[in-house]
CSV table of C-alpha atoms and ligand atoms in Angstrom, one decimal:
chain,number,residue,atom,x,y,z
G,1,UNK,CA,20.4,-24.2,-25.9
G,2,UNK,CA,20.2,-24.7,-29.7
G,3,UNK,CA,17.9,-22.8,-32.0
G,4,UNK,CA,17.9,-23.7,-35.7
G,5,UNK,CA,16.3,-20.8,-37.6
G,6,UNK,CA,14.1,-22.3,-40.2
G,7,UNK,CA,12.7,-19.7,-42.8
G,8,UNK,CA,12.2,-20.1,-46.5
G,9,UNK,CA,14.5,-17.1,-47.3
G,10,UNK,CA,17.3,-18.5,-45.2
G,11,UNK,CA,16.9,-22.0,-46.7
G,12,UNK,CA,16.9,-20.5,-50.3
G,13,UNK,CA,20.0,-18.4,-49.7
G,14,UNK,CA,21.8,-21.2,-48.0
G,15,UNK,CA,21.1,-23.4,-51.0
G,16,UNK,CA,22.7,-20.8,-53.2
G,17,UNK,CA,26.0,-20.6,-51.2
G,18,UNK,CA,26.2,-24.4,-50.7
G,19,UNK,CA,26.5,-24.7,-54.6
G,20,UNK,CA,30.1,-25.3,-55.4
G,21,UNK,CA,29.8,-23.1,-58.5
G,22,UNK,CA,28.8,-20.0,-56.5
G,23,UNK,CA,31.7,-17.5,-56.8
G,24,UNK,CA,33.2,-15.2,-54.2
G,25,UNK,CA,30.8,-12.2,-54.9
G,26,UNK,CA,27.6,-14.2,-54.5
G,27,UNK,CA,29.0,-16.2,-51.6
G,28,UNK,CA,29.9,-13.1,-49.7
G,29,UNK,CA,26.6,-11.5,-50.4
G,30,UNK,CA,24.8,-14.7,-49.4
G,31,UNK,CA,26.6,-15.0,-46.0
G,32,UNK,CA,25.9,-11.3,-45.2
G,33,UNK,CA,22.2,-11.7,-46.1
G,34,UNK,CA,21.7,-14.8,-44.1
G,35,UNK,CA,23.4,-13.2,-41.1
G,36,UNK,CA,21.0,-10.3,-41.4
G,37,UNK,CA,18.0,-12.6,-41.6
G,38,UNK,CA,19.2,-14.5,-38.5
G,39,UNK,CA,19.7,-11.3,-36.6
G,40,UNK,CA,16.0,-10.6,-36.6
G,41,UNK,CA,15.4,-13.7,-34.4
G,42,UNK,CA,18.6,-13.6,-32.4
G,43,UNK,CA,17.8,-10.1,-31.2
G,44,UNK,CA,14.3,-11.0,-30.1
G,45,UNK,CA,15.2,-10.8,-26.4
G,46,UNK,CA,17.3,-7.6,-26.5
G,47,UNK,CA,16.4,-5.3,-23.6
G,48,UNK,CA,14.3,-2.2,-24.3
G,49,UNK,CA,13.6,0.8,-22.0
G,50,UNK,CA,10.6,3.1,-21.9
G,51,UNK,CA,10.9,6.5,-23.5
G,52,UNK,CA,8.5,9.4,-24.1
G,53,UNK,CA,8.5,10.9,-27.6
G,54,UNK,CA,6.5,13.4,-29.6
G,55,UNK,CA,5.1,12.2,-32.8
G,56,UNK,CA,3.8,14.8,-35.3
G,57,UNK,CA,0.5,14.2,-33.7
G,58,UNK,CA,0.9,13.8,-29.9
G,59,UNK,CA,3.1,12.7,-27.1
G,60,UNK,CA,3.6,9.0,-26.9
G,61,UNK,CA,5.1,6.5,-24.5
G,62,UNK,CA,7.0,3.8,-26.3
G,63,UNK,CA,10.3,1.7,-26.1
G,64,UNK,CA,13.7,1.8,-27.5
G,65,UNK,CA,16.7,-0.5,-27.3
G,66,UNK,CA,19.2,0.0,-24.5
G,67,UNK,CA,22.5,-1.5,-23.5
G,68,UNK,CA,25.4,-2.5,-25.6
G,69,UNK,CA,25.5,-5.1,-28.3
G,70,UNK,CA,29.0,-6.4,-29.2
G,71,UNK,CA,29.6,-8.5,-32.3
G,72,UNK,CA,32.7,-10.5,-32.3
G,73,UNK,CA,33.5,-12.1,-35.6
G,74,UNK,CA,35.9,-15.0,-35.5
G,75,UNK,CA,38.6,-14.2,-38.1
G,76,UNK,CA,38.5,-14.6,-40.9
G,77,UNK,CA,35.1,-16.1,-41.9
G,78,UNK,CA,33.1,-14.4,-39.2
G,79,UNK,CA,33.9,-11.0,-40.8
G,80,UNK,CA,31.5,-11.9,-43.6
G,81,UNK,CA,28.6,-11.9,-41.1
G,82,UNK,CA,29.2,-8.4,-39.5
G,83,UNK,CA,27.7,-6.1,-42.1
G,84,UNK,CA,24.4,-8.1,-42.3
G,85,UNK,CA,23.9,-7.4,-38.6
G,86,UNK,CA,25.3,-3.9,-38.3
G,87,UNK,CA,22.8,-2.9,-41.0
G,88,UNK,CA,20.1,-3.6,-38.4
G,89,UNK,CA,22.1,-2.7,-35.2
G,90,UNK,CA,24.2,0.2,-36.4
G,91,UNK,CA,25.4,1.1,-32.9
G,92,UNK,CA,26.8,-2.4,-32.3
G,93,UNK,CA,30.4,-2.5,-31.2
G,94,UNK,CA,32.7,-4.8,-33.0
G,95,UNK,CA,35.6,-6.8,-31.4
G,96,UNK,CA,37.8,-9.3,-33.2
G,97,UNK,CA,39.3,-12.7,-32.4
G,98,UNK,CA,41.7,-14.4,-34.8
G,99,UNK,CA,41.5,-18.2,-34.8
G,100,UNK,CA,42.6,-20.7,-37.3
G,101,UNK,CA,42.3,-24.5,-37.2
G,102,UNK,CA,45.5,-26.4,-37.6
G,103,UNK,CA,44.7,-28.5,-40.7
G,104,UNK,CA,46.5,-31.5,-39.3
G,105,UNK,CA,45.3,-31.6,-35.6
G,106,UNK,CA,42.1,-29.5,-36.1
G,107,UNK,CA,43.0,-27.7,-32.9
G,108,UNK,CA,42.3,-23.9,-32.8
G,109,UNK,CA,45.1,-21.4,-32.5
G,110,UNK,CA,44.4,-17.9,-31.2
G,111,UNK,CA,46.5,-15.3,-33.2
G,112,UNK,CA,44.6,-12.0,-32.5
G,113,UNK,CA,42.3,-10.6,-29.9
G,114,UNK,CA,41.0,-7.1,-29.6
G,115,UNK,CA,37.7,-6.7,-27.6
G,116,UNK,CA,35.7,-3.7,-26.5
G,117,UNK,CA,35.7,-2.7,-22.9
G,118,UNK,CA,32.8,-3.3,-20.5
G,119,UNK,CA,31.8,-6.8,-21.9
G,120,UNK,CA,30.3,-7.5,-18.5
G,121,UNK,CA,27.1,-5.5,-19.3
G,122,UNK,CA,26.9,-6.2,-23.0
G,123,UNK,CA,25.0,-8.8,-25.1
G,124,UNK,CA,27.9,-10.5,-27.0
G,125,UNK,CA,27.2,-12.3,-30.3
G,126,UNK,CA,30.1,-14.4,-31.5
G,127,UNK,CA,30.0,-14.8,-35.2
G,128,UNK,CA,31.4,-17.6,-37.3
G,129,UNK,CA,29.7,-19.2,-40.4
G,130,UNK,CA,31.0,-22.7,-39.5
G,131,UNK,CA,30.6,-24.8,-36.3
G,132,UNK,CA,32.5,-28.0,-37.2
G,133,UNK,CA,34.3,-29.6,-34.3
G,134,UNK,CA,33.4,-26.6,-32.3
G,135,UNK,CA,37.1,-26.1,-31.2
G,136,UNK,CA,37.4,-22.6,-32.6
G,137,UNK,CA,34.2,-21.4,-31.3
G,138,UNK,CA,34.7,-22.9,-27.9
G,139,UNK,CA,38.2,-21.3,-27.6
G,140,UNK,CA,36.9,-17.9,-28.8
G,141,UNK,CA,34.1,-18.1,-26.2
G,142,UNK,CA,36.6,-18.9,-23.5
G,143,UNK,CA,38.7,-15.8,-24.4
G,144,UNK,CA,35.5,-13.7,-24.4
G,145,UNK,CA,34.4,-15.0,-21.0
G,146,UNK,CA,37.8,-14.3,-19.5
G,147,UNK,CA,37.4,-10.7,-20.7
G,148,UNK,CA,34.2,-10.5,-18.5
G,149,UNK,CA,31.3,-11.3,-20.9
G,150,UNK,CA,28.4,-12.9,-19.3
G,151,UNK,CA,25.6,-12.9,-21.9
G,152,UNK,CA,26.9,-14.7,-25.0
G,153,UNK,CA,25.2,-15.9,-28.1
G,154,UNK,CA,27.0,-18.0,-30.7
G,155,UNK,CA,25.7,-17.4,-34.2
G,156,UNK,CA,26.8,-19.8,-37.0
G,157,UNK,CA,25.3,-20.5,-40.3
G,158,UNK,CA,26.1,-24.2,-40.7
G,159,UNK,CA,26.8,-26.5,-37.8
G,160,UNK,CA,27.6,-30.1,-37.3
G,161,UNK,CA,26.2,-32.2,-34.4
G,162,UNK,CA,29.7,-32.6,-33.0
G,163,UNK,CA,30.3,-28.8,-32.8
G,164,UNK,CA,26.8,-28.3,-31.1
G,165,UNK,CA,27.7,-31.0,-28.5
G,166,UNK,CA,31.1,-29.5,-27.9
G,167,UNK,CA,29.6,-26.0,-27.1
G,168,UNK,CA,26.9,-27.5,-24.9
G,169,UNK,CA,29.5,-29.3,-22.9
G,170,UNK,CA,32.1,-26.4,-22.6
G,171,UNK,CA,29.7,-23.5,-22.3
G,172,UNK,CA,26.2,-24.8,-21.4
G,173,UNK,CA,24.9,-21.2,-20.7
G,174,UNK,CA,25.7,-20.0,-24.4
G,175,UNK,CA,22.8,-19.8,-26.7
G,176,UNK,CA,23.7,-21.3,-30.1
G,177,UNK,CA,21.9,-20.2,-33.3
G,178,UNK,CA,22.2,-22.0,-36.6
G,179,UNK,CA,20.7,-21.6,-40.0
G,180,UNK,CA,21.2,-25.4,-40.6
G,181,UNK,CA,22.2,-28.3,-38.5
G,182,UNK,CA,24.0,-30.6,-41.0
G,183,UNK,CA,24.6,-34.3,-40.9
G,184,UNK,CA,28.2,-34.8,-39.7
G,185,UNK,CA,31.9,-34.1,-40.1
G,186,UNK,CA,34.0,-35.9,-42.7
G,187,UNK,CA,37.4,-37.4,-41.9
G,188,UNK,CA,39.2,-34.1,-42.5
G,189,UNK,CA,36.9,-32.1,-40.2
G,190,UNK,CA,34.7,-30.5,-42.9
G,191,UNK,CA,30.9,-30.3,-42.4
G,192,UNK,CA,28.9,-32.7,-44.6
G,193,UNK,CA,27.1,-31.5,-46.8
G,194,UNK,CA,28.4,-28.1,-45.6
G,195,UNK,CA,29.6,-25.4,-47.9
G,196,UNK,CA,33.3,-26.1,-48.0
G,197,UNK,CA,36.0,-23.7,-46.5
G,198,UNK,CA,34.0,-20.6,-45.7
G,199,UNK,CA,37.0,-18.4,-45.2
G,200,UNK,CA,38.6,-19.3,-48.6
G,201,UNK,CA,35.2,-18.9,-50.4
G,202,UNK,CA,34.5,-15.5,-48.8
G,203,UNK,CA,37.9,-14.0,-49.5
G,204,UNK,CA,38.8,-15.9,-52.8
G,205,UNK,CA,41.9,-17.4,-51.4
G,206,UNK,CA,41.6,-20.7,-53.1
R,301,LIG,C1,37.0,-22.2,-40.0
R,301,LIG,C2,35.6,-21.6,-39.6
R,301,LIG,C3,35.7,-21.7,-38.1
R,301,LIG,C4,36.5,-23.0,-37.9
R,301,LIG,C5,35.5,-24.1,-37.7
R,301,LIG,O1,38.0,-21.3,-39.9
R,301,LIG,O2,35.5,-20.3,-40.0
R,301,LIG,O3,36.4,-20.7,-37.5
R,301,LIG,O4,37.1,-23.3,-39.2
R,301,LIG,O5,36.1,-25.3,-37.3
R,301,LIG,P1,36.1,-26.0,-35.9
R,301,LIG,O6,34.6,-25.9,-35.5
R,301,LIG,O7,36.5,-27.4,-36.2
R,301,LIG,O8,37.0,-25.3,-35.1
R,301,LIG,P2,39.5,-21.6,-40.4
R,301,LIG,O9,40.3,-22.2,-39.2
R,301,LIG,O10,39.4,-22.4,-41.6
R,301,LIG,O11,40.1,-20.2,-40.6
R,301,LIG,P3,39.7,-19.0,-41.6
R,301,LIG,O12,38.4,-18.5,-41.2
R,301,LIG,O13,40.8,-18.0,-41.5
R,301,LIG,O14,39.6,-19.6,-43.0
R,302,LIG,N1,35.7,-24.7,-41.6
R,302,LIG,C1,35.1,-24.5,-42.8
R,302,LIG,O1,35.3,-23.4,-43.3
R,302,LIG,N2,34.3,-25.4,-43.3
R,302,LIG,C2,34.1,-26.5,-42.7
R,302,LIG,O2,33.3,-27.4,-43.3
R,302,LIG,C3,34.6,-26.9,-41.5
R,302,LIG,C4,35.5,-26.0,-40.9
């Protein structure tokens, strides 16, 4: 269940953050803006309920969102996507899962998890700019499922075919959204062409 969101604005902003000379400020802004643009499409099937309002002119039957939306950024890099989405869904709850890839084995390690209650009835969006081997996202989704979530969307900016396959195999019911499906992984598990280490570029740690 993969959707690659093609839009000239997304492509343009992605080109900017792929450039190696793009610094932390512009990288951070770009990640946030792309997440916001993706949110428009990802939220297309959010449930709405009927409501009666009064406009300045007359009474009117219309619709508004109902139900909880929960954003779960995978630390650290997923944090960069939160604000772009909460700008559009200010009532969204935010949980956190800390994962890092062991750089030798590429295996994900969970170091933090704090999730909102009642995930059963919520639309849960797992946020991580990078879907490389898919190990981190798959492990994060497993933790989130074990906490009760039933409707899960994985929202990544750049993905590799290997990561998409891994999610399709481990969590076939999860909808995966990407801004770009890149070519492959290199021998050290980085996405090619990719955009490098998203966490380090977001937080200026290298
Ligand atoms: C990056 C990225 C993903 C993970 C993707 O995080 O943000 O979480 O790698 O790789 P995978 O699909 O092969 O698991 P990293 O482990 O570098 O941690 P960081 O966000 O703290 O930098
Ligand atoms: N994590 C990143 O930050 N970048 C990659 O290319 C792969 C994993």
